[in-house]
XYZ file of C-alpha atoms in Angstrom:
560
model
C 18.252 34.589 -23.181
C 20.683 32.111 -24.668
C 19.669 29.179 -26.785
C 21.016 25.641 -26.816
C 22.986 24.268 -29.718
C 21.196 21.682 -31.848
C 24.195 19.441 -31.430
C 23.400 19.148 -27.745
C 20.167 17.411 -28.759
C 18.255 18.862 -25.857
C 15.312 20.115 -27.908
C 15.968 18.924 -31.426
C 16.692 15.240 -30.926
C 14.040 12.624 -30.290
C 16.154 11.116 -27.521
C 16.626 12.489 -24.004
C 19.828 14.434 -23.488
C 21.916 12.224 -21.144
C 23.520 15.108 -19.259
C 20.241 16.914 -18.585
C 18.284 13.728 -17.836
C 20.967 12.698 -15.359
C 20.781 16.103 -13.705
C 16.988 15.868 -13.474
C 17.280 12.335 -12.091
C 19.731 13.429 -9.390
C 17.470 16.349 -8.498
C 14.460 14.025 -8.235
C 16.454 11.660 -6.030
C 17.337 14.486 -3.664
C 13.766 15.754 -3.572
C 12.414 12.245 -3.099
C 14.759 11.518 -0.202
C 13.925 14.856 1.405
C 10.196 14.145 1.122
C 10.626 10.585 2.351
C 12.352 11.740 5.532
C 9.344 13.951 6.263
C 6.819 11.151 5.672
C 7.156 8.791 8.620
C 4.627 6.298 7.214
C 6.439 5.850 3.901
C 9.813 5.872 5.647
C 8.605 3.027 7.858
C 7.354 1.064 4.844
C 10.657 1.488 3.003
C 12.467 0.454 6.168
C 10.333 -2.684 6.431
C 11.097 -3.516 2.806
C 14.827 -3.149 3.366
C 14.566 -5.159 6.590
C 12.870 -7.957 4.668
C 15.752 -7.975 2.193
C 18.320 -8.078 4.998
C 16.545 -11.097 6.479
C 16.637 -12.913 3.128
C 20.294 -12.189 2.322
C 21.733 -14.781 4.789
C 19.617 -17.429 3.081
C 20.918 -16.305 -0.328
C 24.475 -16.549 0.973
C 23.969 -20.063 2.377
C 22.400 -21.340 -0.850
C 25.032 -19.855 -3.168
C 27.880 -21.009 -0.913
C 26.542 -24.576 -1.088
C 26.249 -24.252 -4.865
C 29.821 -23.009 -5.028
C 30.989 -25.978 -2.959
C 29.252 -28.364 -5.357
C 30.884 -26.614 -8.312
C 34.258 -26.973 -6.641
C 33.525 -30.711 -6.353
C 32.922 -30.893 -10.096
C 29.097 -30.914 -10.085
C 28.297 -28.400 -12.852
C 24.568 -29.257 -12.703
C 24.359 -27.377 -9.389
C 23.737 -24.119 -11.307
C 20.971 -25.569 -13.502
C 18.159 -23.610 -11.753
C 20.052 -20.315 -12.129
C 18.420 -19.356 -15.431
C 14.906 -19.851 -14.059
C 15.679 -17.922 -10.864
C 17.269 -14.997 -12.697
C 14.474 -14.890 -15.289
C 11.827 -14.837 -12.566
C 13.709 -12.089 -10.722
C 13.937 -10.040 -13.936
C 10.227 -10.474 -14.610
C 9.338 -9.424 -11.057
C 11.475 -6.294 -11.393
C 9.776 -5.453 -14.685
C 6.370 -5.710 -13.002
C 7.516 -3.384 -10.207
C 8.836 -0.941 -12.821
C 5.474 -0.977 -14.605
C 3.684 -0.235 -11.341
C 6.173 2.555 -10.646
C 5.456 4.186 -14.016
C 1.720 4.013 -13.426
C 2.033 5.387 -9.909
C 3.384 8.561 -8.402
C 6.834 8.187 -9.972
C 5.191 8.764 -13.331
C 3.984 12.211 -12.242
C 5.746 15.581 -12.459
C 5.569 18.077 -9.639
C 4.595 21.460 -11.076
C 4.211 19.917 -14.522
C 3.260 23.191 -16.242
C 6.439 24.910 -15.119
C 8.785 21.972 -15.642
C 7.502 21.149 -19.122
C 7.845 24.804 -20.100
C 11.513 24.845 -19.122
C 12.447 21.375 -20.403
C 10.970 19.186 -23.158
C 9.142 16.061 -21.952
C 11.828 13.708 -23.277
C 14.462 15.100 -20.912
C 12.064 15.017 -17.966
C 11.047 11.448 -18.802
C 14.686 10.422 -18.995
C 15.316 11.956 -15.592
C 12.352 10.149 -14.024
C 13.601 6.903 -15.558
C 17.005 7.413 -13.936
C 15.308 8.220 -10.635
C 13.195 5.046 -10.738
C 16.158 2.816 -11.624
C 18.259 4.151 -8.746
C 15.416 3.595 -6.248
C 15.247 -0.046 -7.377
C 18.968 -0.608 -6.761
C 18.829 -1.305 -2.977
C 16.170 -3.948 -3.597
C 17.965 -5.705 -6.486
C 21.744 -5.401 -6.265
C 22.333 -6.735 -2.711
C 20.994 -10.167 -3.718
C 23.524 -10.410 -6.564
C 26.398 -9.085 -4.465
C 25.713 -11.505 -1.613
C 25.114 -14.325 -4.077
C 28.474 -13.602 -5.696
C 30.172 -13.571 -2.294
C 28.553 -16.914 -1.470
C 29.763 -18.446 -4.737
C 33.229 -17.070 -4.084
C 33.290 -18.622 -0.630
C 32.134 -21.949 -2.029
C 34.537 -22.234 -4.970
C 37.434 -20.484 -3.255
C 37.852 -17.759 -5.874
C 37.094 -13.996 -5.842
C 36.057 -13.875 -9.493
C 32.384 -14.959 -9.121
C 31.636 -11.606 -7.469
C 32.556 -9.771 -10.695
C 30.083 -11.666 -12.870
C 27.328 -11.481 -10.254
C 27.654 -7.704 -9.871
C 27.727 -7.095 -13.639
C 24.672 -9.334 -14.088
C 22.849 -7.563 -11.254
C 23.453 -4.143 -12.770
C 22.420 -5.412 -16.217
C 19.236 -6.969 -14.820
C 18.389 -3.779 -12.943
C 18.959 -1.532 -15.955
C 17.144 -3.680 -18.510
C 14.150 -4.433 -16.255
C 13.698 -0.762 -15.399
C 14.121 0.282 -19.029
C 11.522 -2.234 -20.206
C 8.955 -1.803 -17.434
C 8.962 1.923 -16.742
C 7.911 3.190 -20.208
C 5.165 0.549 -20.297
C 3.814 1.803 -16.986
C 4.114 5.436 -18.060
C 2.224 4.737 -21.282
C -0.451 2.838 -19.332
C -0.795 5.860 -17.082
C -1.439 8.031 -20.141
C -4.028 5.582 -21.456
C -5.843 5.623 -18.109
C -5.699 9.404 -17.975
C -7.143 9.760 -21.477
C -10.027 7.342 -20.853
C -12.834 8.382 -18.526
C -13.908 4.777 -18.028
C -10.426 3.617 -17.106
C -10.000 6.646 -14.834
C -13.213 5.755 -13.009
C -12.154 2.112 -12.712
C -8.594 2.861 -11.601
C -9.302 2.443 -7.846
C -11.130 -0.819 -8.548
C -8.343 -2.112 -10.781
C -5.775 -1.124 -8.164
C -7.697 -2.960 -5.447
C -7.975 -6.056 -7.648
C -4.232 -6.026 -8.295
C -3.366 -5.597 -4.595
C -5.800 -8.287 -3.436
C -4.707 -10.634 -6.208
C -1.052 -10.163 -5.339
C -1.698 -10.739 -1.639
C -3.740 -13.839 -2.439
C -0.856 -15.228 -4.486
C 1.573 -14.523 -1.641
C -0.513 -16.097 1.117
C -1.586 -19.085 -0.968
C 1.980 -19.834 -2.007
C 1.078 -19.533 -5.679
C 3.364 -16.535 -6.258
C 6.546 -18.605 -6.174
C 5.027 -21.205 -8.473
C 3.814 -18.471 -10.805
C 7.252 -16.900 -11.140
C 8.870 -20.324 -11.448
C 6.529 -21.108 -14.327
C 7.066 -17.714 -15.929
C 10.795 -18.010 -15.385
C 10.869 -21.382 -17.120
C 8.923 -19.871 -20.034
C 11.343 -16.993 -20.582
C 14.637 -18.622 -19.589
C 15.111 -19.765 -23.187
C 14.935 -16.124 -24.293
C 17.878 -13.697 -23.929
C 16.613 -12.968 -20.414
C 17.858 -16.394 -19.387
C 21.310 -15.455 -20.661
C 21.650 -13.175 -17.658
C 22.466 -16.353 -15.716
C 25.398 -16.972 -18.065
C 26.558 -13.415 -17.471
C 26.324 -13.941 -13.707
C 28.256 -17.247 -13.820
C 30.744 -16.575 -16.591
C 33.468 -15.718 -14.064
C 32.657 -18.657 -11.781
C 35.043 -21.632 -12.168
C 33.263 -24.882 -12.946
C 29.916 -23.281 -13.876
C 30.459 -23.881 -17.610
C 28.606 -20.665 -18.491
C 28.525 -19.513 -22.113
C 30.785 -16.553 -22.839
C 28.927 -15.969 -26.125
C 25.587 -15.625 -24.327
C 27.121 -13.417 -21.660
C 28.475 -11.007 -24.291
C 25.231 -11.216 -26.252
C 23.117 -10.123 -23.314
C 25.422 -7.132 -22.784
C 25.004 -6.225 -26.453
C 21.222 -6.522 -26.155
C 21.284 -4.298 -23.079
C 23.241 -1.723 -25.077
C 20.464 -1.745 -27.695
C 17.681 -1.569 -25.084
C 19.084 1.620 -23.530
C 18.462 3.984 -26.505
C 15.263 2.169 -27.513
C 13.842 2.515 -24.004
C 14.967 6.139 -23.778
C 13.001 6.885 -26.935
C 9.976 4.889 -25.716
C 10.057 6.658 -22.342
C 10.219 10.068 -24.032
C 7.227 9.231 -26.235
C 5.291 7.782 -23.277
C 6.004 10.911 -21.227
C 4.675 13.228 -23.930
C 1.660 10.940 -24.407
C 0.891 10.998 -20.668
C 1.612 14.564 -19.661
C 0.201 16.426 -22.661
C -3.406 15.504 -21.995
C -6.249 16.594 -19.748
C -7.668 14.248 -17.163
C -10.674 12.559 -18.765
C -12.508 12.576 -15.455
C -12.934 16.331 -15.662
C -13.802 16.395 -19.342
C -17.394 15.251 -18.935
C -19.108 15.782 -15.610
C -22.678 15.874 -16.835
C -25.462 15.111 -14.390
C -28.028 12.353 -14.806
C -31.100 13.095 -16.889
C -33.333 13.448 -13.837
C -31.034 16.158 -12.455
C -30.328 14.185 -9.267
C -26.636 13.739 -8.569
C -25.080 11.015 -6.451
C -24.177 13.615 -3.826
C -27.804 14.715 -3.577
C -28.948 11.123 -3.174
C -26.351 10.577 -0.481
C -27.435 13.790 1.228
C -31.027 12.543 1.234
C -29.980 9.182 2.709
C -27.925 10.748 5.479
C -30.639 13.330 6.119
C -33.080 10.520 6.856
C -30.839 9.450 9.734
C -30.254 12.822 11.391
C -32.200 16.056 11.745
C -29.132 18.220 12.265
C -27.980 19.980 9.112
C -24.413 20.315 10.392
C -24.206 16.630 11.284
C -25.516 15.712 7.861
C -23.104 18.091 6.153
C -20.056 16.704 7.965
C -21.031 13.080 7.247
C -21.751 13.738 3.562
C -18.518 15.677 3.163
C -16.473 12.802 4.617
C -18.180 10.153 2.490
C -17.886 12.184 -0.710
C -14.232 12.893 -0.010
C -13.632 9.181 0.582
C -15.324 8.345 -2.725
C -13.376 10.916 -4.704
C -10.063 10.126 -2.990
C -10.252 6.476 -1.876
C -6.521 6.453 -1.164
C -7.480 8.210 2.073
C -8.786 4.884 3.367
C -6.148 2.571 1.917
C -4.405 2.043 5.236
C -7.737 0.998 6.783
C -8.199 -1.725 4.165
C -4.664 -3.134 4.398
C -5.412 -5.528 7.319
C -7.984 -7.243 5.119
C -5.093 -8.770 3.187
C -4.264 -10.849 6.262
C -7.678 -12.532 6.046
C -7.031 -14.006 2.593
C -5.843 -17.387 3.951
C -9.096 -17.694 5.919
C -11.124 -16.754 2.845
C -9.259 -19.325 0.770
C -9.907 -21.976 3.417
C -13.612 -21.077 3.532
C -13.883 -21.331 -0.256
C -12.049 -24.651 -0.518
C -13.356 -26.429 2.605
C -16.640 -24.659 3.397
C -15.548 -24.107 6.992
C -13.962 -21.288 8.962
C -12.197 -21.202 12.351
C -14.445 -20.421 15.315
C -12.567 -17.208 16.066
C -13.281 -15.717 12.621
C -16.497 -14.043 13.796
C -14.594 -12.042 16.357
C -11.928 -11.163 13.813
C -14.689 -9.615 11.702
C -16.069 -7.715 14.699
C -12.580 -6.602 15.687
C -11.840 -5.306 12.211
C -15.209 -3.555 11.913
C -14.757 -1.668 15.179
C -11.155 -0.791 14.369
C -11.865 0.294 10.795
C -14.870 2.382 11.849
C -12.696 4.374 14.203
C -9.594 4.560 12.013
C -11.505 5.633 8.895
C -12.739 9.091 9.968
C -13.148 9.711 13.728
C -9.559 8.917 14.761
C -8.464 12.240 13.278
C -11.608 14.258 13.830
C -9.753 17.604 13.690
C -6.965 16.763 11.271
C -9.401 15.401 8.677
C -10.635 18.932 8.054
C -7.260 19.996 6.662
C -7.493 23.481 5.139
C -11.217 23.708 5.946
C -10.646 23.514 9.716
C -10.804 27.323 10.238
C -14.078 27.419 8.327
C -15.486 24.598 10.421
C -14.462 26.218 13.699
C -16.036 29.506 12.631
C -19.247 27.889 11.432
C -22.390 27.282 13.435
C -21.569 23.567 13.761
C -21.192 22.555 17.370
C -18.761 19.963 18.680
C -21.407 17.287 19.136
C -22.556 17.758 15.533
C -19.014 17.394 14.195
C -18.374 14.279 16.266
C -21.729 12.731 15.349
C -21.068 13.458 11.686
C -17.781 11.558 11.826
C -19.304 8.624 13.688
C -22.322 8.548 11.362
C -20.111 8.482 8.258
C -18.020 5.653 9.708
C -21.136 3.714 10.720
C -22.744 4.026 7.301
C -19.535 2.811 5.691
C -18.571 -0.047 8.039
C -21.682 -1.244 9.907
C -23.310 -3.027 6.928
C -20.028 -4.703 5.976
C -19.308 -5.815 9.539
C -22.881 -7.038 10.091
C -22.979 -9.071 6.879
C -19.479 -10.448 7.454
C -20.067 -11.501 11.053
C -23.478 -13.064 10.407
C -22.204 -14.727 7.220
C -19.312 -16.308 9.092
C -21.766 -17.390 11.796
C -23.913 -19.108 9.190
C -20.894 -20.951 7.787
C -20.028 -21.975 11.343
C -23.575 -23.328 11.943
C -24.337 -20.928 14.785
C -27.887 -20.926 16.134
C -30.394 -18.183 15.360
C -30.153 -16.567 18.834
C -26.375 -16.586 18.504
C -26.593 -14.972 15.069
C -28.893 -12.253 16.410
C -26.536 -11.493 19.284
C -23.552 -11.516 16.919
C -25.285 -9.041 14.623
C -26.169 -6.749 17.510
C -22.627 -6.876 18.908
C -21.174 -6.191 15.436
C -23.192 -3.005 14.937
C -22.675 -1.865 18.526
C -18.902 -2.274 18.330
C -18.769 -0.285 15.091
C -20.609 2.642 16.689
C -18.624 2.375 19.928
C -15.366 2.164 17.999
C -16.189 5.357 16.144
C -17.042 7.218 19.352
C -13.925 6.107 21.243
C -11.783 6.964 18.229
C -13.222 10.462 18.087
C -12.145 11.089 21.687
C -8.601 9.888 21.061
C -8.437 11.687 17.733
C -9.497 14.947 19.349
C -6.888 14.563 22.084
C -4.081 13.615 19.684
C -4.810 15.278 16.336
C -2.481 15.136 13.356
C -2.647 17.949 10.814
C 0.223 16.934 8.566
C -0.478 14.534 5.706
C 1.488 11.932 3.788
C 2.056 12.204 0.054
C 0.373 9.292 -1.705
C 1.064 10.495 -5.247
C 2.737 13.559 -6.695
C -0.493 15.538 -6.516
C -2.445 13.724 -3.802
C -1.990 13.414 -0.085
C -3.820 11.602 2.673
C -4.502 12.577 6.278
C -3.651 9.784 8.684
C -4.141 9.625 12.467
C -1.309 10.370 14.857
C 0.790 7.478 16.103
C -0.387 8.028 19.693
C -4.085 7.973 18.768
C -3.604 5.015 16.442
C -1.707 2.912 18.991
C -4.051 3.614 21.918
C -7.167 3.041 19.838
C -5.886 -0.255 18.421
C -5.062 -1.497 21.922
C -8.474 -0.489 23.312
C -10.375 -2.128 20.454
C -8.364 -5.308 20.829
C -9.041 -5.487 24.580
C -12.730 -4.641 24.134
C -13.379 -7.363 21.556
C -11.467 -9.965 23.560
C -13.381 -9.016 26.712
C -16.716 -9.195 24.873
C -15.819 -12.560 23.348
C -14.757 -13.918 26.753
C -18.082 -12.930 28.299
C -20.460 -13.943 25.503
C -18.822 -16.825 23.610
C -17.936 -20.121 25.314
C -16.018 -21.365 22.269
C -13.786 -18.288 22.327
C -13.124 -18.767 26.028
C -11.866 -22.283 25.345
C -9.704 -21.123 22.423
C -8.217 -18.190 24.331
C -7.559 -20.349 27.384
C -5.714 -22.917 25.285
C -3.733 -20.239 23.444
C -2.674 -18.382 26.590
C -1.753 -21.608 28.365
C 0.471 -22.650 25.440
C 2.304 -19.329 25.145
C 2.235 -17.778 28.623
C 4.231 -18.946 31.653
C 0.987 -19.415 33.588
C -2.304 -21.271 33.156
C -5.692 -19.598 32.834
C -9.030 -21.371 32.720
C -12.081 -20.401 30.648
C -13.862 -19.363 33.829
C -10.938 -17.098 34.707
C -11.238 -15.464 31.300
C -14.964 -14.954 31.776
C -14.345 -13.303 35.144
C -11.601 -11.111 33.697
C -13.883 -10.094 30.839
C -16.672 -9.217 33.263
C -14.250 -6.987 35.152
C -12.802 -5.254 32.077
C -15.929 -4.878 29.979
C -17.830 -2.378 32.181
C -14.796 -0.095 32.305
C -14.313 -0.321 28.548
C -17.992 0.367 27.954
C -17.787 3.379 30.278
C -15.054 4.783 28.030
C -17.592 5.318 25.232
C -19.569 8.214 26.811
C -16.363 9.603 28.316
C -14.707 9.641 24.894
C -17.770 11.315 23.404
C -17.735 14.115 25.972
C -13.982 14.592 25.546
C -14.298 14.789 21.755
C -17.176 17.279 21.883
C -15.465 19.565 24.371
C -12.167 19.360 22.545
C -13.757 20.376 19.228
C -15.751 23.188 20.855
C -12.728 24.574 22.693
C -10.114 24.091 19.984
C -8.445 27.279 18.807
C -5.932 27.897 16.061
C -2.695 29.654 16.933
């Protein structure tokens, strides 16, 4: 076997070898694109992100064209906010780069083999290149379109040059600063058992906090404030670089050249930091597996959970399925992330309840709707696919179809019924509902959770999905099929609306007003009540039908 020359720096230098890191980065890009095309969920999310950018770009063009027109008229102050905007954009990109380093892009597929062939510094350099290129479609178009808008406003093609150079510089520097920080944070979490245990909680706090800032409108103010704080630093000089080729902008050539020089210094410094962070992160054992001692009384959490579930069912197979699903959800909470995502849409209502002490009258039914939907989507909606590699074992075991289905519904009920009950009754209390109304709301909340789980099991058995989506480099999640998901969501929506129309006079008035405003026809509250009375028996009849279908499907299912 041949050996590499020390002059190549591949193994003897502290810095990544550019040629090899670039090759690794290109390979990771190809592998990432290939995997993305096979993951329809992630492909849809990326598509939505790009669609959001495309919708914003016309606004960017209009604003920059107006600014260019003002510059052409001799108003140099028109570009005064540029430093704050660019600084806020840079800071946001740094935050995304940090999150990328902490997440799956900070992992190595087949780490043992890769790190045997290449030193960690070259691999880290390749992952850094990969991350920076993935950021490009979300960063560069804004600068390109902004440059085109300035050019149209001032009547000169030169603003595009400065905008593109500034966009590339912002992209490179933000990725180089943020990614090694995220990679090092990943290593710190991996080395600490406490941080490893708290990682799902910290992730949830970050996601909820970010969504709260978005819905409350505080995110823009936050980045404006942060941008103003750092615009006096060299980060703010990126605006000079972007405007240095724009006539009438009076940008500083000295600052523009200085920020390029700083970027040239950041590149090797970040390469070294990324190499060190990679070695720090990858050459360590997961702290979660380092100490798995049991409590002093010898009773583990799984045993306590088994006892709790066993008190609710006499069937060992039912208990085993339910415990397995709950334990798996605890150990891999990413499995249920997509179920929790709709909760982010409720943040404006929560903020209103906190600030005013009141909630809209329809909030109770939103809680019931979510509880029924989440109960079905959590486990039962993929009753066969959830088993993954253990499906042959399950089919060959003594567990019957009704025990498997009941286990899924029981696990979903234990997880969602208490949350839905407390949420619905709590909202009813805030809304000053009477005691009989609160009792009926609580009963409906629990009943819809159980019914949602049963209906979902029937659809999940009819339309199973055995493929999974990659959440991180070494973790995947089983999600329901698109057919099961769409049909179940529609049925739950109709069921809750029908129930609300029959049992809640306030909801009938709200729905009547809403439909009358948006539909080309009028409908009275009494019409809604009649329609609900017609639909509800059929929807209720679906519950036992779905149960029978799920049981028979599980009992008769055979592997090819």
